[in-house]
Short mmCIF file of C-alpha atoms and ligand atoms in Angstrom, two decimals:
data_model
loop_
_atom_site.label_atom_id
_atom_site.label_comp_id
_atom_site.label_asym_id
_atom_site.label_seq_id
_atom_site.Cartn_x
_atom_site.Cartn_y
_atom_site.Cartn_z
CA UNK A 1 77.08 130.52 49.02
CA UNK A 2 75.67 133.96 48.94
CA UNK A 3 77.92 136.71 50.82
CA UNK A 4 75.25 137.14 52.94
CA UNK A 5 74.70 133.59 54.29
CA UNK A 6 79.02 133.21 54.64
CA UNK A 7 78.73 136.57 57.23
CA UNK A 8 75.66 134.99 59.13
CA UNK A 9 77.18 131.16 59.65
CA UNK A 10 80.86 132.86 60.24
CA UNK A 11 79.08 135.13 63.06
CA UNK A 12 76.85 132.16 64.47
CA UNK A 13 80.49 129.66 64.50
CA UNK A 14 82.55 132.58 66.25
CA UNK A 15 79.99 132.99 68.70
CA UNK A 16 79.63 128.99 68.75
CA UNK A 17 83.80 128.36 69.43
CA UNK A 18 84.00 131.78 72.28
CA UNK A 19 80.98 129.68 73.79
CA UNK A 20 83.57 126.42 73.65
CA UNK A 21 86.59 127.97 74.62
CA UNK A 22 84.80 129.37 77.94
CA UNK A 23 83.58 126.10 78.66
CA UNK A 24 87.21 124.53 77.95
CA UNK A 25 88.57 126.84 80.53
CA UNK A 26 86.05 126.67 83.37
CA UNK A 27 87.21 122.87 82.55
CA UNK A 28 90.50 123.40 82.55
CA UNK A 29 90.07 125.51 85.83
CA UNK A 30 87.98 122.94 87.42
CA UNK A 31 90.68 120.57 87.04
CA UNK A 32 93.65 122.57 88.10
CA UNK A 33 91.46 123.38 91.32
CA UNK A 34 90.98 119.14 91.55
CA UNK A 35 94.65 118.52 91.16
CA UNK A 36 95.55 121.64 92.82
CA UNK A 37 94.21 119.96 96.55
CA UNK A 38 97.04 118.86 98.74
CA UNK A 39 98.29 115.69 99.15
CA UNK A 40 100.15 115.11 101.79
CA UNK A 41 102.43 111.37 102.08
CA UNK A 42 104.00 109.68 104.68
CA UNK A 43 107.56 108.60 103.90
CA UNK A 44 109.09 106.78 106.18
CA UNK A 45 113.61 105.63 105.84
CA UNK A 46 115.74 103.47 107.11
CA UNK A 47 118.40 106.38 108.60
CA UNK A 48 118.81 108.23 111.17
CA UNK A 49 117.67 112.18 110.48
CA UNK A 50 119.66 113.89 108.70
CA UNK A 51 121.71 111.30 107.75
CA UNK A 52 124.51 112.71 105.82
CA UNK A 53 124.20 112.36 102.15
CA UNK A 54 121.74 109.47 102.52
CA UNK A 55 119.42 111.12 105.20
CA UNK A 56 120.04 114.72 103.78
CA UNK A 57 118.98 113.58 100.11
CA UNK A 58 115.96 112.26 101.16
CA UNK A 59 115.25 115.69 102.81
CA UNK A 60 115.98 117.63 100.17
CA UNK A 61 113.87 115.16 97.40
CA UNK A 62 111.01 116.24 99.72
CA UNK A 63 111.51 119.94 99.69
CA UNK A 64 112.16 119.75 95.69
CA UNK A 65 108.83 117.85 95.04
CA UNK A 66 107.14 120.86 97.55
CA UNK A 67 108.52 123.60 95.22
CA UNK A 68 107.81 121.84 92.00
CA UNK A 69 104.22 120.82 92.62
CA UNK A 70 103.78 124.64 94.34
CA UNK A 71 103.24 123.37 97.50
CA UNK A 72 100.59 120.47 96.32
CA UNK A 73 102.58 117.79 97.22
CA UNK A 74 103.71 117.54 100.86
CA UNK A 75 106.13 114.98 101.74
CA UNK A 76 106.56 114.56 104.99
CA UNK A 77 110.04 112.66 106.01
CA UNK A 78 109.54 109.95 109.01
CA UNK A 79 113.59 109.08 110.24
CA UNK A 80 113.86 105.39 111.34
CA UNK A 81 112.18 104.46 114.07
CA UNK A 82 109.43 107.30 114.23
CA UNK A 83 106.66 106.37 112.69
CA UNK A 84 108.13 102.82 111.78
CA UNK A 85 111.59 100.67 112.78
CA UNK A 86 114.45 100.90 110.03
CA UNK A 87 114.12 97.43 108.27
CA UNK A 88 110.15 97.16 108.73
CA UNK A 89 109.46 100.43 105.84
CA UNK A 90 109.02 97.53 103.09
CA UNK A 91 106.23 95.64 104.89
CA UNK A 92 104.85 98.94 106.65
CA UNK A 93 104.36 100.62 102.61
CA UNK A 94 103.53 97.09 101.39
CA UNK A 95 100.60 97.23 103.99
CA UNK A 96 99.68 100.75 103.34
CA UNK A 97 100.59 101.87 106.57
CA UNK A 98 102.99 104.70 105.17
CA UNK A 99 102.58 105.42 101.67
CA UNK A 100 106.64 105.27 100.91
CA UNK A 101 110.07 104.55 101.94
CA UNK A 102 113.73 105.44 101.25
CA UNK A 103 115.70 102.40 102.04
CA UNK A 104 118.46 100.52 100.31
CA UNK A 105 117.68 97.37 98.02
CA UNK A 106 119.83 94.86 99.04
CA UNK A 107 117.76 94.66 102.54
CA UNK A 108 115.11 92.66 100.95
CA UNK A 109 116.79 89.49 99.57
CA UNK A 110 114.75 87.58 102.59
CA UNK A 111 111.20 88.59 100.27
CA UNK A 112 112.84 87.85 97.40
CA UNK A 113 116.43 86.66 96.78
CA UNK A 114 116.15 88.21 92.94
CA UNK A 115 115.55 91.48 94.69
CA UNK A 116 119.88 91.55 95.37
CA UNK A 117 120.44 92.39 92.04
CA UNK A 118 118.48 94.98 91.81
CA UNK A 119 120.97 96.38 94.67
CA UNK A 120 123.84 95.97 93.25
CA UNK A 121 126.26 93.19 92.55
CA UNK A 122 129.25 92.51 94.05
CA UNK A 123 132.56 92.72 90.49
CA UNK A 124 129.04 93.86 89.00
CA UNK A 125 128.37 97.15 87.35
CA UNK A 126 128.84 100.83 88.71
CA UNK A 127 126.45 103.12 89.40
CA UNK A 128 125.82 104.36 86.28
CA UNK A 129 125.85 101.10 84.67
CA UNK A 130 123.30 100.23 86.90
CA UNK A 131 121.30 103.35 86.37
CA UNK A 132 121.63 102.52 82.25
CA UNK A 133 120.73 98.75 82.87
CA UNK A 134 117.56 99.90 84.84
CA UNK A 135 116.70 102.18 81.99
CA UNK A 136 117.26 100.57 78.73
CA UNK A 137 117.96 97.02 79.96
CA UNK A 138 114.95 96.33 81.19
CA UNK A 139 115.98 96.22 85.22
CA UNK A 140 112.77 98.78 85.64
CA UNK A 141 110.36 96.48 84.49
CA UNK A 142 111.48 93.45 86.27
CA UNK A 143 111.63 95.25 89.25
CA UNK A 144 108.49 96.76 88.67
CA UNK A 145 107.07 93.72 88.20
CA UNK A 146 108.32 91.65 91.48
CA UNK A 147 108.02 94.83 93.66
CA UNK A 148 103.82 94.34 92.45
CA UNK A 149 103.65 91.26 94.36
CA UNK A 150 104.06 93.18 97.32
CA UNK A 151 102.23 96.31 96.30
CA UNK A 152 104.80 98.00 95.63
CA UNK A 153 105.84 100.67 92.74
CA UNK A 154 109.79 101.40 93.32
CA UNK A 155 111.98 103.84 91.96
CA UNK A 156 115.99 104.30 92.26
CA UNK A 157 116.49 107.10 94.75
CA UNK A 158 120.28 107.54 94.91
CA UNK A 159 123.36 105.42 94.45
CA UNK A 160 126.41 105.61 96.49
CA UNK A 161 129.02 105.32 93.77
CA UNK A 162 131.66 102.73 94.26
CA UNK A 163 132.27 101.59 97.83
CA UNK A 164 135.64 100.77 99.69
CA UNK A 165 136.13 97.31 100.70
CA UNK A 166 136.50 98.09 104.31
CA UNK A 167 138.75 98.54 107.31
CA UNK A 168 140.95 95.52 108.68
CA UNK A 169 143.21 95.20 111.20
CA UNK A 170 146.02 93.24 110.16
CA UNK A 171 146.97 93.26 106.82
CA UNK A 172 145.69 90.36 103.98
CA UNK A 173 148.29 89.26 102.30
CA UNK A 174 146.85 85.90 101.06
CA UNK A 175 143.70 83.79 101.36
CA UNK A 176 144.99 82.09 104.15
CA UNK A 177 144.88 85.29 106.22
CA UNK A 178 140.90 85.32 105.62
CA UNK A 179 140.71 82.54 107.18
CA UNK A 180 138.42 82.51 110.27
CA UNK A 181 138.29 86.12 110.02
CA UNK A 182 135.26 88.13 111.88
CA UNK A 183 134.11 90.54 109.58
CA UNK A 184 130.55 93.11 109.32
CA UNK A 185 129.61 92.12 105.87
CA UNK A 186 125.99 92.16 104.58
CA UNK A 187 124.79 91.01 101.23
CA UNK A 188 125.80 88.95 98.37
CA UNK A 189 129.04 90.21 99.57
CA UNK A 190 129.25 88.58 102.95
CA UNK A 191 127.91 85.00 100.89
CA UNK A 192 131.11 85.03 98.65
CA UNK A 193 133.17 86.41 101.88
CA UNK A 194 131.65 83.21 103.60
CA UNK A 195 132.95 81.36 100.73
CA UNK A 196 136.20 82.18 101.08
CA UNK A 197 136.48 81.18 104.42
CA UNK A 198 135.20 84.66 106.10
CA UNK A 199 132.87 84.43 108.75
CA UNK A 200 130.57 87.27 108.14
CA UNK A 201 128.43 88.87 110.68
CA UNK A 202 125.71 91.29 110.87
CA UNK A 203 125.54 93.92 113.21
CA UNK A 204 123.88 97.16 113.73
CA UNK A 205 125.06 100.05 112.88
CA UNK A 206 125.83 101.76 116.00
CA UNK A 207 127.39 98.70 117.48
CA UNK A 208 130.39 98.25 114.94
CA UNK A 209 132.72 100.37 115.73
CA UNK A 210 133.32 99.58 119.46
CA UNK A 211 132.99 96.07 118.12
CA UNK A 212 135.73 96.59 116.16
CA UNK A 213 137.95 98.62 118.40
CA UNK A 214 138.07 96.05 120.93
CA UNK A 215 138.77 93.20 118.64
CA UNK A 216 135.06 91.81 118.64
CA UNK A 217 135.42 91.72 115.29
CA UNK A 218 138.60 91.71 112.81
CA UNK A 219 137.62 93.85 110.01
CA UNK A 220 134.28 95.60 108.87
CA UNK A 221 133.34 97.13 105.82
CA UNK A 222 131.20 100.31 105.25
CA UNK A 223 130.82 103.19 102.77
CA UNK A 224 133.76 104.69 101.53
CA UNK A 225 135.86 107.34 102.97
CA UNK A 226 133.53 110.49 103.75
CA UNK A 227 131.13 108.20 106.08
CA UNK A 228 133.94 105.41 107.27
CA UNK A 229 135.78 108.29 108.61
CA UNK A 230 132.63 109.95 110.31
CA UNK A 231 132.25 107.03 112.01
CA UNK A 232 135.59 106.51 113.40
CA UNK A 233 137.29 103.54 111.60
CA UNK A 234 140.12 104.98 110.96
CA UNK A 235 140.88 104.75 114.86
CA UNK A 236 140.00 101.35 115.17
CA UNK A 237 141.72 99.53 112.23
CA UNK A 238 144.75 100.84 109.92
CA UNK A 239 144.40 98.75 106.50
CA UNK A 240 141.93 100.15 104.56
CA UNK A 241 141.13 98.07 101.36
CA UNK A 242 139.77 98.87 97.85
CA UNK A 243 136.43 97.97 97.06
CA UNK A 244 135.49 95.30 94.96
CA UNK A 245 131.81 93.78 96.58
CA UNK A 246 129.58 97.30 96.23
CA UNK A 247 130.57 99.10 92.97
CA UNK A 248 127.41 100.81 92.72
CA UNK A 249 125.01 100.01 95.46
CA UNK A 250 121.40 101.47 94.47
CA UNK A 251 119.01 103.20 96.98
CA UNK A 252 115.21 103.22 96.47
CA UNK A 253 111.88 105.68 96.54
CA UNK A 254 109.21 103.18 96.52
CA UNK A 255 105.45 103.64 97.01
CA UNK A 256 102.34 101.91 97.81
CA UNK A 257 101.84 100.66 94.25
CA UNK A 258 97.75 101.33 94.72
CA UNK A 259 98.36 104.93 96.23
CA UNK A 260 101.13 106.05 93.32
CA UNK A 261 98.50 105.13 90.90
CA UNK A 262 95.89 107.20 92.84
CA UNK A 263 98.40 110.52 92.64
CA UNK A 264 97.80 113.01 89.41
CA UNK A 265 100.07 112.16 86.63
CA UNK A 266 101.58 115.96 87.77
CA UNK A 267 102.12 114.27 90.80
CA UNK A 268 103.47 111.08 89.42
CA UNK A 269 105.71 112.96 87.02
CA UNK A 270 107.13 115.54 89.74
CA UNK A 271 108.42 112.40 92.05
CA UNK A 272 110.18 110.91 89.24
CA UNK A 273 112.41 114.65 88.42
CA UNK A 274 112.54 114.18 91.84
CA UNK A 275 114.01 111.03 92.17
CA UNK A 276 116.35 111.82 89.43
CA UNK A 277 117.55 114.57 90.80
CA UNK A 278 118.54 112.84 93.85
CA UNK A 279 120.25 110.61 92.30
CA UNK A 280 122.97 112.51 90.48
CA UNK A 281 122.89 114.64 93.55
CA UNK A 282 123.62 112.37 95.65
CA UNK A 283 126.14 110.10 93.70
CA UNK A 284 128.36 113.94 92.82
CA UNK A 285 128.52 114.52 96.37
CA UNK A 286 129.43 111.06 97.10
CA UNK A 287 132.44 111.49 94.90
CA UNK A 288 133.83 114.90 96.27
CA UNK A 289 133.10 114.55 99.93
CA UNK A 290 134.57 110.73 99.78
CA UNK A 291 137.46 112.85 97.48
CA UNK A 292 137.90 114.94 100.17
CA UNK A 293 138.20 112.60 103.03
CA UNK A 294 140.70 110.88 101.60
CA UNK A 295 143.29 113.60 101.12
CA UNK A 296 142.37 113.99 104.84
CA UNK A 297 143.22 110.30 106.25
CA UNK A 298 145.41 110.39 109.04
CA UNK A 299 148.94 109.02 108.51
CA UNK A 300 148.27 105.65 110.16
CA UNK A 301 145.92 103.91 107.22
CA UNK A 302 147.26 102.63 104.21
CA UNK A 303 145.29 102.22 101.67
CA UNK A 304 145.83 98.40 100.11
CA UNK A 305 144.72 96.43 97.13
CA UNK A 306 143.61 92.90 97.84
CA UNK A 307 146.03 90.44 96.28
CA UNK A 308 145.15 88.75 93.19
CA UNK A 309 144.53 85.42 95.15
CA UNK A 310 141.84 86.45 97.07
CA UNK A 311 139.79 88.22 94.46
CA UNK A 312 140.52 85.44 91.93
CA UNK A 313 139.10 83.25 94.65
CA UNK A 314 136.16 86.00 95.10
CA UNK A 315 135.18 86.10 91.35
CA UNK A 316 134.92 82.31 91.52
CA UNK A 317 133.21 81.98 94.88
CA UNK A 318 130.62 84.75 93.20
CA UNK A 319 129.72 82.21 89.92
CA UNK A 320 129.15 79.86 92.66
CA UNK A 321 126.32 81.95 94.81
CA UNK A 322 125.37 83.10 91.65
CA UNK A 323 124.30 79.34 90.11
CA UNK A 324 123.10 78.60 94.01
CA UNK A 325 120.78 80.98 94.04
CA UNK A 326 119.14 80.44 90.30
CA UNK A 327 118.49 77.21 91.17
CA UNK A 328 116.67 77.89 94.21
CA UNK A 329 114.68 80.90 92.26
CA UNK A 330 113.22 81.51 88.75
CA UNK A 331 113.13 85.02 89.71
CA UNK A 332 116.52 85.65 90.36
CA UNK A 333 117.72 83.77 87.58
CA UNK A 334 115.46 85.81 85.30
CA UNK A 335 116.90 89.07 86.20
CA UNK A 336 120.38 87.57 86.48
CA UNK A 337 120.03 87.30 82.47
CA UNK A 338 118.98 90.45 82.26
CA UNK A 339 121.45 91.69 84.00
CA UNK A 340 123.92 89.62 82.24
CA UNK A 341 122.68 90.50 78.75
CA UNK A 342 123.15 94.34 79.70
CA UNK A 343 126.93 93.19 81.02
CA UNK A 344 127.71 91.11 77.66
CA UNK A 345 126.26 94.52 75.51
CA UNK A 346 128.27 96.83 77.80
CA UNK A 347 131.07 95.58 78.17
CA UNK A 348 133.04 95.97 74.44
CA UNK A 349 132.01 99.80 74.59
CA UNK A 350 133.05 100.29 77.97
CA UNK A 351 136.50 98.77 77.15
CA UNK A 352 136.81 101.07 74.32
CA UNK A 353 135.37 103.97 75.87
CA UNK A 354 136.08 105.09 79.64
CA UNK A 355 138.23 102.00 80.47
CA UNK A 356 140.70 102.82 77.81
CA UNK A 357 140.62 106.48 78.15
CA UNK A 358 140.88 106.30 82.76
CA UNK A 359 144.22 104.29 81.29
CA UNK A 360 145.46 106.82 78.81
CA UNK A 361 144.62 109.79 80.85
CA UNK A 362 146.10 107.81 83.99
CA1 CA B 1 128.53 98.85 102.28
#
């Protein structure tokens, strides 16, 4: 190549890649301005506003996906009963007629009994166990793929960390004292409860702790201490047992599956942070408020284990709803062995790892 013709063809392909790289940004431009319009979602939960911890994560998910989008994505927070009732958020997102919810799982075993597991199991895994299982053990995809039936596109939004196993009036000091028993229990649960001879009733929230005060019922479980002793339990019942049914109950962010997939993957990404964020958020303050309201129980409740009887008999009663319901369901006994496999690869490491070392450190 003569010098001549290099200078000419080097001038012609600068000139050639400024005229490209303006074109690149008016495209680049052009789609910021696209992806920069404002979308604006309807989410709609099942708690009261404001809720604490529950309600008041939800409202600050919102706000976080506000300032991470800058201000393109406006989600607007419906408490129960606005816009839709508590337990109708599933079938009003299903249908499109909100575009998401905050709710807890274990509401929906009556779609779909596998959906309980993705809730939580009761002498199942903790929070972060669950988290991990969701994650790397394949618990996303399953419940991706059963929440598509309904149109659906979930993700976890919060845990509560492990849960007490609720407030009773007289003290259990075998099975026999379960016996006939009137207890709030929901879930998987209230079926092994049943099983041991419980009779387990559902009631709403607002109803269960005159119900309980005036003997209505015998015993009730709830949350753990921050939220038990908010709503009064502690005047109404004196034996306050450890948990042993909710270890790591999981809380959801789910979507209208077809208007998730419409968002911007900017969108898409800054709801997941989101989520995530929540999540730990929610299950550190879980621990230090719950923390807290312990050291400040009044002098009345004891705190009691349940004897080795009755969660012998629990553990066994459990294998029993377990087998029941994979039987009736080739969903739930598909993600019961996943769930299992994650248990059976878990468990030797956790032995080794924060099992031994919560006994060392006692
Ligand atoms: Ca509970």
């Amino acid at each position: 190549m003569q010098r001549r013709d290099f200078i000419t063809s080097t001038a012609v392909g600068a000139t050639a890649l400024a005229f490209t790289g303006c074109r690149r940004a008016e495209e680049k431009q052009t789609i910021y301005i696209n992806k920069g319009k404002k979308v604006r979602l309807k989410l709609a939960t099942s708690w009261p506003a404001h809720f604490p911890i529950m309600g008041t994560g939800v409202d600050e998910f919102a706000k976080r996906c506000g300032e991470l989008s800058g201000g393109t994505l406006e989600i607007k927070v419906y408490p129960k009963n606005i816009l839709v009732p508590a337990l109708q958020v599933f079938d009003a997102t299903s249908a499109a007629q909100i575009d998401a919810f905050h709710s807890g799982v274990y509401y929906w075993k009556g779609k779909n009994s596998a959906f309980s597991l993705f809730g939580g199991m009761p002498l199942g895994l903790t929070s972060e166990e669950m988290i991990t299982w969701f994650k790397f053990g394949g618990g996303y995809d399953l419940w991706r793929e059963m929440y598509a039936k309904f149109n659906l596109y979930p993700l976890i939004g919060g845990t509560t960390g492990p849960q007490m196993g609720g407030w009773f009036k007289k003290e259990i000091n075998s099975l026999a004292d379960l016996q006939g028993l009137k207890m709030r229990i929901p879930g998987l649960g209230g079926e092994v409860m049943k099983r041991l001879g419980v009779n387990p009733i559902l009631l709403p929230a607002g109803d269960i702790f005159t119900s309980l005060e005036r003997g209505t019922i015998d015993a009730t479980e709830w949350v753990g201490p921050y939220l038990d002793k908010m709503m009064g339990f502690d005047k109404a019942a004196s034996f306050y047992y450890t948990g042993w049914h909710e270890p790591g109950s999981i809380l959801e962010v789910t979507f209208n599956k077809a208007r998730w997939e419409k968002l911007s993957s900017e969108h898409q990404a800054i709801i997941t942070v989101a989520t995530e964020e929540m999540t730990s958020n929610m299950l550190q303050e879980f621990r230090y408020k719950n923390a807290q309201a312990l050291q400040e129980m009044p002098a009345n409740v004891q705190v009691k284990v349940f004897p080795k009887e009755v969660m012998d008999a629990a553990k066994k009663a459990l294998g029993e709803v377990l087998t029941d319901e994979s039987i009736k369901s080739d969903d739930f006994k598909r993600v019961l062995a996943s769930y299992e496999a994650f248990v059976k690869l878990n468990k030797p490491w956790n032995d080794i790892s924060t099992k031994n070392f919560l006994e060392i450190r006692g």
